[in-house]
Amino acid sequence: MKSSIATVSISGTLPEKLQAAAAAGFQGVEIFENDLTQFNGSAADIRAIAKDLNLEIIALQPFRDFEAMPEPFRSQNFYRARKKFELMHELGTRKLLICSNVSPHLINDKNRAAADLYELADIARQEGFDIGYEALAWGRYTADYGDAWDIVKQADHPNLGIILDSFHMFARGNTLDILRDEIPLDKITLVQVADAPALQMEVLHYSRHYRCFPGQGDLPVKEFVQCLRDKGYNDYLSHEIFNDEFRSSPAAEKAIDGIRSLIWLDEQTSKHADSDVDEGVTGVEFIEFALPENSDSNLLELLNAMGFSETHTHRSKNVTLMQQGDINLVLNREPSSQAHEHFETHGTSVCALAMKTHNLKRSFDRAKQYHCPSFMNQAGPGELNIPAIKAIGDSLIYLLDDQSKVRFYDVDFKPLTDQPDSGIGLKAIDHIGQTVAHTDFLSAAFFYKSLLEFDITPNQDLPDVYGLVVSRLAMSKNKKVRIPLNMTSTSHASARRFLDKTKGSGVQQIAFSCDDIFTAAAAIGSQFQLPIPDNYYLDLDARFALEPELLARMKQHNIMYDRNEQGEFFHCYTREANGVFFEILQREGDYQQYGEPNAHIRLAAQSRLYKETEQ
Ligand code: MG
């Protein structure tokens, strides 16, 4: 199918929007008329710009409150329509989108609506144009696409068809039955696709603020496109997204998200789609930190407190490796490297994640398919010679073959001869929390969902002392790689402090698993731990009636607790180093959660510590 985007979906002036759409690879655009009216130039100028960019202007939209009006509005509407047809000639587009009427003057008469649309379609025919009729979910008498179809069917004019918009259909709870069983392909003038999170609210507000690209929300847009595909539809799918965050983000970035969404829809609905792919990401091989060249940092103190020490050194670069259990942490202090650039902008921080994949070629093919820059065999001085793709913020994801018998450190690193056995029993990376700007939240989750084929959970609210942190989990198919994504719209919550400190999205939290959290916590020591208030343990006792001795030990070591039918969960946190903090956790039984009931305690404790130490 062909790709299009309505100019209302992205930010900027109309020429900026067209340039962003073309750069992302869209083949067509719908011109949202307000964008054109605001433009300080002619429709012919826009036609020329689009032509230069190789973009087809597939429609002008929207034309409102047309059908079934009494005089004098009816005559005025036909005059207005003729003016828009003149504009369409200048713009070089053949389709006009008509939204169902919301006017208080509207006459509730389908016959009149059909007759007016027939008359307009006949004028359109003489001009060489088509008109499409779309049911707005808040249309006064035509709100369901089935009702719009009844009117189009009754009018029965070859230059009149229906506009299908997935948002309006699903916001009204419409099924796909009428599309599947009744609407012929040649009566579909245009298909608009939009998704949205599952929310209950007044539908006009829902539409104007919460739409998002298909795959980013919860509506069954995939099933909608599958239905069209099964019917043989092979024309444009056009994004029509009204979203506050999209309009406050760079147009180029959102346009890339938009094209990724259409690629994903195509993939998900193609005959070859295989939803049980077992070939994606299977584990985290290492986490790479960017550090200053010649100085220690708070991060090193924290890592040392957790029993990490340098076990390997790079053969030629200022790069070292810390190993404990199955955990590999790479510390990159090499000048003139990607890591150093990352450090210059963000300070001491995680600059890359290395993930193991079951099919390396397929992973890179997917990155290319989804317009994601990759770095193959282009390692500059100081960079690990491992191919990578551009990931969240300024970070990279290295991809390694999980079938390889050679580990990354076998080639590039040599073990230090004098290795102290200083681990504290940490076993593996349990999860890696990334914090992103609220404008990048949908985009980040969709990056993992589309490129890396992770599953994404719905949003979860975590109350912070100074606002709300919203979280959702991205998880690999084999459940071994778990990346909670966090954001806040408020100005002082934990996620915002991190973004301010590190100047951009990145890894804020790393959780390590162990088998004996009491030993690990004792080894870390209270000076590096996040202190938990006594009140928490009083409440814990009230909730779970734990053994007094166990409760006392938890309190002594700032360990928090959760339990469900699947098992138990013990966890504690370190203090922060340049906004980054660590979690030590112990899972018992089949507990798969993250101690969410304790998140507000942790967030409050972090705020308190921040106030004490940094303000
Ligand atoms: Mg629409």
Coordinates of C-alpha atoms and ligand atoms in Angstrom, one line a residue:
M1 CA 0.0 0.0 0.0
K2 CA 1.1 3.6 -0.5
S3 CA 2.0 5.9 2.3
S4 CA 0.6 9.3 3.1
I5 CA 0.3 11.7 6.0
A6 CA -2.1 14.6 6.6
T7 CA -0.1 17.8 7.3
V8 CA -2.0 18.3 10.5
S9 CA -0.1 15.4 12.0
I10 CA 3.3 17.1 12.3
S11 CA 4.6 20.4 13.5
G12 CA 5.9 23.4 11.5
T13 CA 5.0 25.5 8.5
L14 CA 3.5 23.8 5.5
P15 CA 6.8 23.7 3.5
E16 CA 8.5 22.3 6.6
K17 CA 5.9 19.6 7.0
L18 CA 6.2 18.7 3.3
Q19 CA 10.0 18.4 3.6
A20 CA 9.7 16.3 6.7
A21 CA 7.2 14.0 5.0
A22 CA 9.3 13.6 1.9
A23 CA 12.5 13.0 3.9
A24 CA 10.8 10.2 5.9
G25 CA 9.8 8.5 2.6
F26 CA 6.1 9.3 2.4
Q27 CA 4.7 9.1 -1.1
G28 CA 1.7 11.4 -0.5
V29 CA 0.2 14.1 1.7
E30 CA -3.2 15.3 2.6
I31 CA -3.2 19.1 2.8
F32 CA -5.0 20.3 6.0
E33 CA -6.6 23.5 4.8
N34 CA -5.6 25.5 7.9
D35 CA -1.9 24.8 7.0
L36 CA -2.5 26.3 3.5
T37 CA -4.5 29.3 4.8
Q38 CA -1.6 30.2 7.2
F39 CA 0.9 29.8 4.4
N40 CA 2.3 33.1 3.0
G41 CA 2.3 32.0 -0.6
S42 CA 0.0 30.5 -3.2
A43 CA -1.5 27.0 -3.6
A44 CA 0.6 26.8 -6.8
D45 CA 3.7 27.3 -4.7
I46 CA 2.8 24.4 -2.5
R47 CA 2.1 22.3 -5.6
A48 CA 5.5 23.1 -6.9
I49 CA 7.2 22.3 -3.6
A50 CA 5.4 19.0 -3.4
K51 CA 6.4 18.2 -7.0
D52 CA 10.0 18.9 -6.3
L53 CA 9.8 16.7 -3.2
N54 CA 8.2 13.9 -5.3
L55 CA 5.1 14.0 -3.0
E56 CA 1.6 13.5 -4.4
I57 CA -1.0 15.8 -2.9
I58 CA -3.7 13.2 -2.5
A59 CA -6.4 15.3 -1.0
L60 CA -7.5 18.7 0.4
Q61 CA -9.3 18.5 3.8
P62 CA -11.5 19.1 5.6
F63 CA -14.7 20.5 4.1
R64 CA -17.1 20.9 7.0
D65 CA -20.9 21.3 7.6
F66 CA -22.0 20.8 4.0
E67 CA -24.9 18.4 3.7
A68 CA -28.6 18.8 4.5
M69 CA -28.6 22.5 5.4
P70 CA -31.5 24.9 5.0
E71 CA -31.2 28.1 3.0
P72 CA -29.3 30.4 2.9
F73 CA -26.6 28.0 4.2
R74 CA -27.1 25.5 1.4
S75 CA -26.4 28.0 -1.3
Q76 CA -23.5 29.4 0.6
N77 CA -22.0 25.9 0.9
F78 CA -22.2 25.3 -2.8
Y79 CA -20.5 28.6 -3.4
R80 CA -17.8 27.6 -0.8
A81 CA -17.4 24.2 -2.5
R82 CA -16.8 25.8 -5.9
K83 CA -14.1 28.1 -4.4
K84 CA -12.4 25.0 -3.0
F85 CA -12.6 23.3 -6.3
E86 CA -10.7 26.3 -7.8
L87 CA -8.2 25.9 -5.1
M88 CA -7.8 22.2 -5.8
H89 CA -7.0 22.9 -9.4
E90 CA -4.2 25.3 -8.3
L91 CA -3.0 22.8 -5.7
G92 CA -3.1 19.9 -8.2
T93 CA -5.2 17.5 -6.1
R94 CA -8.2 15.5 -7.1
K95 CA -10.0 14.7 -3.9
L96 CA -11.9 16.7 -1.4
L97 CA -12.8 15.3 2.1
I98 CA -16.2 16.1 3.5
C99 CA -16.8 15.6 7.2
S100 CA -20.2 14.8 8.5
N101 CA -22.2 17.9 9.6
V102 CA -22.1 19.1 13.2
S103 CA -24.0 22.4 12.5
P104 CA -27.0 23.3 14.8
H105 CA -28.9 24.2 11.6
L106 CA -28.5 20.7 10.2
I107 CA -31.7 19.0 9.0
N108 CA -32.1 15.4 10.2
D109 CA -32.9 14.0 6.8
K110 CA -30.6 11.4 5.1
N111 CA -32.4 11.9 1.8
R112 CA -31.5 15.5 1.7
A113 CA -27.9 14.7 2.7
A114 CA -27.7 12.2 -0.1
A115 CA -29.2 14.6 -2.6
D116 CA -26.8 17.4 -1.7
L117 CA -23.8 15.1 -1.9
Y118 CA -25.1 13.8 -5.3
E119 CA -25.3 17.4 -6.6
L120 CA -21.8 18.3 -5.3
A121 CA -20.4 15.0 -6.8
D122 CA -21.8 16.0 -10.1
I123 CA -20.1 19.3 -10.0
A124 CA -16.9 17.5 -8.9
R125 CA -17.2 15.2 -11.9
Q126 CA -17.2 18.1 -14.3
E127 CA -14.0 19.4 -12.6
G128 CA -12.4 15.9 -12.8
F129 CA -12.5 15.5 -9.0
D130 CA -13.8 13.0 -6.5
I131 CA -15.4 13.8 -3.1
G132 CA -15.4 11.6 -0.1
Y133 CA -17.8 11.6 2.8
E134 CA -16.5 10.8 6.3
A135 CA -18.5 10.2 9.5
L136 CA -17.0 12.2 12.4
A137 CA -17.5 10.4 15.6
W138 CA -19.2 13.5 17.0
G139 CA -21.2 14.2 13.8
R140 CA -24.7 15.4 14.7
Y141 CA -26.7 12.8 12.8
T142 CA -24.0 10.9 11.0
A143 CA -21.5 9.6 13.5
D144 CA -21.0 5.9 12.5
Y145 CA -19.4 4.9 9.3
G146 CA -22.4 2.7 8.6
D147 CA -24.6 5.8 8.5
A148 CA -22.1 7.6 6.2
W149 CA -22.2 4.5 3.9
D150 CA -26.0 4.5 3.8
I151 CA -25.9 8.1 2.5
V152 CA -23.1 7.4 0.0
K153 CA -24.9 4.3 -1.2
Q154 CA -28.2 6.2 -1.6
A155 CA -26.6 9.1 -3.4
D156 CA -25.0 6.6 -5.8
H157 CA -22.7 8.9 -7.8
P158 CA -19.5 7.6 -9.3
N159 CA -17.6 10.6 -8.1
L160 CA -18.7 10.2 -4.5
G161 CA -17.3 7.6 -2.1
I162 CA -16.7 7.0 1.6
I163 CA -13.7 8.1 3.7
L164 CA -12.8 5.5 6.3
D165 CA -11.0 6.8 9.4
S166 CA -10.0 4.1 11.9
F167 CA -10.1 6.5 14.9
H168 CA -13.7 7.6 14.3
M169 CA -14.8 4.0 13.7
F170 CA -13.3 2.6 16.8
A171 CA -14.0 5.6 19.1
R172 CA -17.6 4.9 18.3
G173 CA -17.2 1.1 18.9
N174 CA -18.0 0.3 15.3
T175 CA -17.2 -3.2 14.1
L176 CA -15.7 -4.0 10.7
D177 CA -18.7 -5.9 9.5
I178 CA -20.1 -3.3 7.2
L179 CA -16.6 -2.7 5.6
R180 CA -16.1 -6.4 5.2
D181 CA -19.5 -7.3 3.9
E182 CA -21.0 -4.3 2.1
I183 CA -18.6 -1.5 1.0
P184 CA -17.0 -2.2 -2.4
L185 CA -13.4 -1.1 -3.0
D186 CA -14.4 1.4 -5.7
K187 CA -16.5 3.3 -3.2
I188 CA -13.6 3.9 -0.8
T189 CA -12.3 7.4 -1.6
L190 CA -9.6 7.4 1.0
V191 CA -8.4 5.5 4.1
Q192 CA -7.1 7.4 7.1
V193 CA -5.4 5.5 9.9
A194 CA -5.0 6.7 13.5
D195 CA -4.6 4.8 16.8
A196 CA -5.2 6.0 20.4
P197 CA -4.8 4.7 23.9
A198 CA -7.8 3.1 25.4
L199 CA -9.4 6.0 27.3
Q200 CA -12.9 6.9 28.3
M201 CA -13.7 10.6 27.6
E202 CA -15.7 12.9 25.5
V203 CA -14.9 11.8 21.9
L204 CA -14.1 15.2 20.4
H205 CA -11.5 15.9 23.1
Y206 CA -10.2 12.3 22.7
S207 CA -9.8 12.8 19.0
R208 CA -8.1 16.2 19.1
H209 CA -5.5 15.4 21.7
Y210 CA -4.9 11.7 22.1
R211 CA -4.6 10.2 18.6
C212 CA -1.3 8.5 17.8
F213 CA 0.3 6.5 15.0
P214 CA -1.1 2.9 14.5
G215 CA 0.8 0.5 16.7
Q216 CA 1.4 3.2 19.4
G217 CA -2.1 2.9 20.9
D218 CA -4.7 0.3 21.8
L219 CA -7.2 0.4 18.9
P220 CA -7.5 -2.5 16.5
V221 CA -6.0 -0.6 13.5
K222 CA -4.2 -3.7 12.5
E223 CA -7.4 -5.6 12.1
F224 CA -8.9 -2.7 10.1
V225 CA -6.0 -2.7 7.7
Q226 CA -6.1 -6.5 7.5
C227 CA -9.8 -6.3 6.5
L228 CA -9.0 -3.8 3.8
R229 CA -6.1 -5.9 2.6
D230 CA -8.3 -9.0 2.4
K231 CA -10.7 -7.1 0.2
G232 CA -7.8 -6.3 -2.1
Y233 CA -7.3 -2.6 -1.1
N234 CA -3.9 -1.5 -2.4
D235 CA -4.1 2.3 -2.4
Y236 CA -3.0 5.0 0.1
L237 CA -3.1 4.6 3.9
S238 CA -2.9 8.1 5.2
H239 CA -2.1 9.2 8.8
E240 CA -4.4 11.7 10.3
I241 CA -3.2 12.4 13.8
F242 CA -4.2 15.2 16.2
N243 CA -1.8 15.0 19.1
D244 CA -0.4 17.8 21.3
E245 CA 3.0 16.0 21.7
F246 CA 3.4 15.5 18.0
R247 CA 2.7 19.2 17.4
S248 CA 5.4 20.2 19.9
S249 CA 8.0 17.8 18.5
P250 CA 10.4 18.1 15.6
A251 CA 8.5 17.3 12.4
A252 CA 11.3 15.1 11.0
E253 CA 11.3 12.8 14.1
K254 CA 7.5 12.3 14.1
A255 CA 7.5 11.8 10.3
I256 CA 10.0 8.9 10.8
D257 CA 7.7 7.5 13.5
G258 CA 4.8 7.8 11.0
I259 CA 6.6 5.9 8.2
R260 CA 7.7 3.2 10.8
S261 CA 4.1 2.8 11.8
L262 CA 3.0 2.2 8.2
I263 CA 5.8 -0.3 7.6
W264 CA 4.8 -2.1 10.8
L265 CA 1.1 -2.2 9.7
D266 CA 2.2 -3.5 6.3
E267 CA 4.4 -6.2 8.0
Q268 CA 1.6 -7.1 10.5
T269 CA -1.0 -7.6 7.8
S270 CA 1.1 -9.2 5.0
K271 CA 0.6 -12.8 4.2
H272 CA 4.1 -13.6 5.4
A273 CA 3.7 -12.1 8.8
D274 CA 4.8 -14.5 11.5
S275 CA 3.8 -13.3 14.9
D276 CA 5.6 -16.1 16.7
V277 CA 9.1 -15.1 15.5
D278 CA 11.7 -16.6 17.7
E279 CA 14.5 -14.8 16.1
G280 CA 14.7 -11.5 17.9
V281 CA 16.6 -10.2 20.8
T282 CA 17.4 -12.8 23.4
G283 CA 19.5 -11.1 26.1
V284 CA 21.7 -8.2 27.2
E285 CA 25.3 -8.9 26.6
F286 CA 26.7 -5.7 28.2
I287 CA 25.9 -2.2 29.3
E288 CA 28.4 0.5 28.2
F289 CA 29.1 3.6 30.3
A290 CA 30.7 6.8 29.0
L291 CA 33.1 8.1 31.7
P292 CA 35.5 11.0 31.9
E293 CA 39.0 10.2 30.6
N294 CA 41.1 10.5 33.6
S295 CA 39.1 10.9 36.8
D296 CA 37.1 8.8 39.1
S297 CA 33.4 9.4 39.5
N298 CA 30.5 8.8 41.8
L299 CA 29.5 6.0 39.5
L300 CA 32.7 4.1 40.1
E301 CA 32.2 4.4 43.8
L302 CA 28.8 3.0 43.5
L303 CA 29.9 0.1 41.2
N304 CA 32.7 -0.7 43.6
A305 CA 30.3 -0.7 46.5
M306 CA 28.2 -3.3 44.6
G307 CA 31.3 -5.5 44.3
F308 CA 32.2 -4.6 40.7
S309 CA 35.9 -4.2 39.9
E310 CA 37.7 -4.1 36.6
T311 CA 38.3 -7.7 35.4
H312 CA 39.5 -7.0 31.8
T313 CA 41.1 -4.2 29.9
H314 CA 40.8 -3.4 26.2
R315 CA 43.8 -4.4 24.2
S316 CA 44.3 -1.0 22.6
K317 CA 41.7 1.5 24.0
N318 CA 41.0 3.2 27.2
V319 CA 38.2 0.8 27.9
T320 CA 37.7 -1.7 30.7
L321 CA 35.3 -4.4 31.6
M322 CA 33.7 -5.3 35.0
Q323 CA 32.2 -8.7 35.3
Q324 CA 30.1 -10.2 38.1
G325 CA 27.9 -13.2 37.6
D326 CA 26.5 -12.9 34.1
I327 CA 26.7 -9.1 34.2
N328 CA 29.2 -7.3 31.9
L329 CA 29.7 -3.6 32.4
V330 CA 31.9 -1.8 29.9
L331 CA 33.5 1.5 31.0
N332 CA 34.6 3.6 28.1
R333 CA 37.0 6.5 28.8
E334 CA 38.4 6.6 25.3
P335 CA 38.7 10.1 23.7
S336 CA 37.4 10.6 20.1
S337 CA 34.8 7.9 20.5
Q338 CA 31.0 7.7 20.4
A339 CA 31.2 7.2 24.1
H340 CA 33.2 10.4 24.6
E341 CA 30.7 12.4 22.5
H342 CA 28.0 11.0 24.7
F343 CA 29.9 12.0 27.8
E344 CA 30.4 15.5 26.5
T345 CA 26.7 16.0 26.2
H346 CA 25.2 13.9 28.9
G347 CA 28.0 13.5 31.5
T348 CA 28.7 10.1 33.1
S349 CA 25.9 7.9 31.6
V350 CA 25.0 4.8 29.7
C351 CA 25.9 5.4 26.1
A352 CA 25.1 1.9 24.7
L353 CA 23.3 -1.3 25.4
A354 CA 24.5 -4.5 23.7
M355 CA 21.9 -7.0 22.9
K356 CA 22.2 -10.6 21.8
T357 CA 20.0 -11.6 18.9
H358 CA 19.2 -15.0 17.4
N359 CA 19.6 -13.8 13.8
L360 CA 22.0 -10.9 13.4
K361 CA 21.3 -10.4 9.7
R362 CA 17.6 -10.3 10.2
S363 CA 18.0 -7.7 13.0
F364 CA 20.0 -5.4 10.8
D365 CA 17.7 -6.0 7.9
R366 CA 14.8 -4.9 10.2
A367 CA 16.7 -1.7 11.2
K368 CA 17.2 -0.8 7.6
Q369 CA 13.5 -1.6 6.8
Y370 CA 12.4 0.7 9.6
H371 CA 14.7 3.6 8.5
C372 CA 16.9 3.2 11.5
P373 CA 20.6 4.2 11.0
S374 CA 23.0 1.4 11.6
F375 CA 26.8 1.5 12.1
M376 CA 28.3 -1.6 10.4
N377 CA 32.0 -2.1 10.5
Q378 CA 32.6 1.6 10.9
A379 CA 34.0 1.6 14.4
G380 CA 36.2 4.6 14.8
P381 CA 39.1 4.9 17.2
G382 CA 38.0 3.9 20.7
E383 CA 34.8 2.2 19.7
L384 CA 34.1 -1.4 20.1
N385 CA 34.1 -3.1 16.8
I386 CA 30.6 -4.3 17.0
P387 CA 27.8 -3.2 14.6
A388 CA 25.1 -1.0 16.2
I389 CA 21.9 0.7 15.5
K390 CA 20.8 4.2 16.7
A391 CA 18.6 3.8 19.7
I392 CA 16.8 6.0 22.3
G393 CA 18.2 9.5 22.7
D394 CA 21.8 9.6 21.6
S395 CA 22.5 6.0 22.6
L396 CA 23.3 3.0 20.6
I397 CA 22.3 -0.6 20.7
Y398 CA 25.0 -3.0 19.7
L399 CA 23.8 -6.3 18.3
L400 CA 25.6 -9.5 18.8
D401 CA 25.0 -13.0 17.5
D402 CA 23.8 -15.2 20.4
Q403 CA 25.0 -18.3 18.5
S404 CA 28.6 -17.1 18.5
K405 CA 31.0 -19.2 20.5
V406 CA 33.3 -16.2 20.8
R407 CA 32.2 -13.6 23.4
F408 CA 32.9 -9.9 22.7
Y409 CA 35.6 -9.7 25.4
D410 CA 37.5 -12.8 24.1
V411 CA 38.6 -10.7 21.1
D412 CA 39.0 -7.1 22.3
F413 CA 39.9 -7.6 26.0
K414 CA 42.6 -9.2 28.0
P415 CA 41.9 -10.4 31.5
L416 CA 43.7 -8.6 34.3
T417 CA 46.0 -11.1 36.1
D418 CA 45.2 -9.8 39.5
Q419 CA 41.4 -10.2 39.8
P420 CA 40.1 -9.7 43.3
D421 CA 37.1 -11.9 44.1
S422 CA 35.0 -9.0 45.3
G423 CA 31.5 -9.8 44.0
I424 CA 28.6 -9.6 46.3
G425 CA 26.6 -12.3 44.6
L426 CA 24.9 -10.2 41.8
K427 CA 23.8 -12.6 39.1
A428 CA 22.3 -11.0 36.1
I429 CA 20.7 -7.8 34.6
D430 CA 17.0 -8.1 35.5
H431 CA 15.8 -4.9 33.8
I432 CA 17.0 -1.6 32.5
G433 CA 14.9 1.5 33.1
Q434 CA 15.0 4.2 30.5
T435 CA 13.6 7.7 31.1
V436 CA 12.4 9.7 28.1
A437 CA 10.9 13.1 27.4
H438 CA 7.1 13.0 27.4
T439 CA 7.1 13.9 23.7
D440 CA 9.3 10.8 23.0
F441 CA 7.3 8.3 25.1
L442 CA 5.2 6.8 22.3
S443 CA 8.1 6.9 20.0
A444 CA 10.4 5.1 22.3
A445 CA 7.9 2.3 23.0
F446 CA 7.3 1.9 19.3
F447 CA 11.0 1.7 18.6
Y448 CA 11.2 -1.4 20.7
K449 CA 7.9 -2.8 19.4
S450 CA 8.6 -2.3 15.7
L451 CA 12.3 -2.7 15.3
L452 CA 13.1 -5.2 18.0
E453 CA 9.7 -6.9 18.2
F454 CA 9.3 -6.4 21.9
D455 CA 5.9 -6.6 23.6
I456 CA 4.7 -3.3 25.2
T457 CA 2.4 -3.2 28.3
P458 CA -0.2 -0.4 28.8
N459 CA 0.7 2.7 30.7
Q460 CA 1.0 2.5 34.5
D461 CA 0.9 5.6 36.8
L462 CA 3.5 5.8 39.5
P463 CA 2.8 8.6 42.0
D464 CA 5.9 10.8 42.7
V465 CA 6.0 13.3 45.5
Y466 CA 6.1 16.1 42.9
G467 CA 4.0 14.7 40.1
L468 CA 3.2 11.6 38.3
V469 CA 5.6 9.2 36.5
V470 CA 4.1 7.2 33.8
S471 CA 5.6 3.8 33.0
R472 CA 5.2 1.1 30.4
L473 CA 7.3 -2.0 29.9
A474 CA 9.0 -3.1 26.7
M475 CA 9.9 -6.8 26.9
S476 CA 11.6 -9.2 24.4
K477 CA 9.6 -12.2 23.2
N478 CA 11.6 -14.5 25.5
K479 CA 11.0 -12.2 28.4
K480 CA 14.8 -12.0 29.1
V481 CA 15.2 -8.3 28.2
R482 CA 12.9 -6.0 30.1
I483 CA 13.0 -2.2 29.7
P484 CA 10.6 -0.1 31.7
L485 CA 10.1 3.2 29.9
N486 CA 9.3 6.2 32.1
M487 CA 8.2 9.7 31.5
T488 CA 6.6 12.6 33.3
S489 CA 4.9 15.8 32.1
T490 CA 5.6 17.6 35.4
S491 CA 8.6 19.8 36.2
H492 CA 10.0 18.3 39.4
A493 CA 9.3 14.6 39.4
S494 CA 12.2 12.0 39.4
A495 CA 12.0 11.5 35.6
R496 CA 12.3 15.2 35.0
R497 CA 15.3 15.7 37.4
F498 CA 17.0 12.9 35.4
L499 CA 16.3 14.5 32.1
D500 CA 17.5 17.9 33.3
K501 CA 20.7 16.5 34.8
T502 CA 21.7 14.3 31.8
K503 CA 20.3 16.6 29.1
G504 CA 18.2 14.0 27.4
S505 CA 16.6 10.6 27.3
G506 CA 18.6 7.7 28.7
V507 CA 19.1 4.9 31.1
Q508 CA 18.2 6.0 34.6
Q509 CA 17.9 2.7 36.4
I510 CA 19.7 -0.7 36.2
A511 CA 18.4 -3.6 38.2
F512 CA 20.6 -6.6 39.1
S513 CA 19.2 -9.9 40.4
C514 CA 20.8 -12.0 43.2
D515 CA 20.0 -15.0 45.4
D516 CA 20.7 -13.4 48.8
I517 CA 19.8 -9.8 49.0
F518 CA 20.6 -9.5 52.7
T519 CA 24.2 -10.3 52.1
A520 CA 24.3 -8.0 49.0
A521 CA 22.7 -5.1 50.9
A522 CA 25.0 -5.5 53.9
A523 CA 28.0 -5.5 51.6
I524 CA 26.9 -2.3 49.8
G525 CA 26.5 -0.5 53.2
S526 CA 24.1 2.2 54.2
Q527 CA 26.2 5.1 52.9
F528 CA 25.5 4.0 49.3
Q529 CA 21.9 2.9 49.9
L530 CA 18.7 4.7 49.4
P531 CA 17.3 5.2 52.9
I532 CA 13.7 3.9 53.4
P533 CA 11.6 5.5 56.1
D534 CA 10.5 3.5 59.2
N535 CA 6.8 4.2 58.4
Y536 CA 7.2 1.9 55.3
Y537 CA 8.0 -1.1 57.6
L538 CA 5.1 -0.4 59.9
D539 CA 2.8 -0.4 56.9
L540 CA 4.5 -3.5 55.5
D541 CA 3.9 -5.3 58.8
A542 CA 0.3 -4.3 58.7
R543 CA -0.1 -5.6 55.1
F544 CA 1.8 -8.8 55.2
A545 CA 2.3 -9.7 59.0
L546 CA 5.9 -10.7 58.3
E547 CA 8.1 -12.5 60.9
P548 CA 9.4 -9.7 63.2
E549 CA 13.0 -10.9 62.7
L550 CA 12.7 -10.7 58.9
L551 CA 11.0 -7.3 59.0
A552 CA 13.8 -6.0 61.3
R553 CA 16.5 -7.3 58.8
M554 CA 14.7 -5.6 55.9
K555 CA 14.5 -2.4 57.8
Q556 CA 18.1 -2.6 58.8
H557 CA 19.2 -2.9 55.1
N558 CA 16.6 -0.6 53.5
I559 CA 15.0 -3.6 51.7
M560 CA 11.5 -3.3 50.4
Y561 CA 9.1 -6.2 49.8
D562 CA 6.2 -7.3 47.7
R563 CA 4.3 -10.6 47.4
N564 CA 1.6 -12.0 45.1
E565 CA 0.1 -15.4 44.4
Q566 CA 3.2 -16.2 42.2
G567 CA 5.9 -15.5 44.7
E568 CA 7.8 -12.9 46.7
F569 CA 10.0 -10.0 45.8
F570 CA 12.8 -8.3 47.8
H571 CA 14.5 -5.1 46.5
C572 CA 16.7 -2.2 47.5
Y573 CA 18.2 0.8 45.8
T574 CA 21.4 2.6 45.7
R575 CA 21.9 6.4 45.7
E576 CA 22.3 8.2 42.4
A577 CA 25.4 8.9 40.4
N578 CA 24.7 11.6 37.8
G579 CA 21.0 10.7 38.0
V580 CA 21.6 7.0 37.5
F581 CA 20.7 4.5 40.2
F582 CA 20.8 0.8 40.7
E583 CA 18.4 -1.7 42.1
I584 CA 19.3 -5.0 43.7
L585 CA 16.5 -7.5 43.7
Q586 CA 15.7 -11.1 44.6
R587 CA 12.7 -12.9 43.0
E588 CA 11.3 -15.9 44.9
G589 CA 8.8 -18.3 43.2
D590 CA 7.5 -17.1 40.0
Y591 CA 7.1 -13.4 40.9
Q592 CA 7.3 -11.5 37.6
Q593 CA 6.4 -7.9 38.7
Y594 CA 8.7 -5.1 39.8
G595 CA 7.5 -4.2 43.3
E596 CA 5.2 -1.5 41.8
P597 CA 3.4 -1.0 45.2
N598 CA 6.7 0.3 46.5
A599 CA 7.4 2.7 43.7
H600 CA 6.0 5.7 45.4
I601 CA 8.1 5.0 48.5
R602 CA 11.2 4.8 46.4
L603 CA 10.3 8.0 44.4
A604 CA 9.7 9.9 47.6
A605 CA 12.9 8.7 49.2
Q606 CA 14.8 9.8 46.1
S607 CA 13.2 13.2 46.2
R608 CA 14.1 13.6 49.9
L609 CA 17.7 12.6 49.2
Y610 CA 17.9 14.9 46.3
K611 CA 16.7 17.8 48.4
E612 CA 19.2 17.0 51.2
T613 CA 22.2 16.6 48.9
E614 CA 21.7 18.8 45.9
Q615 CA 19.6 21.7 46.8
Ligands
MG1 MG -10.4 11.8 9.3

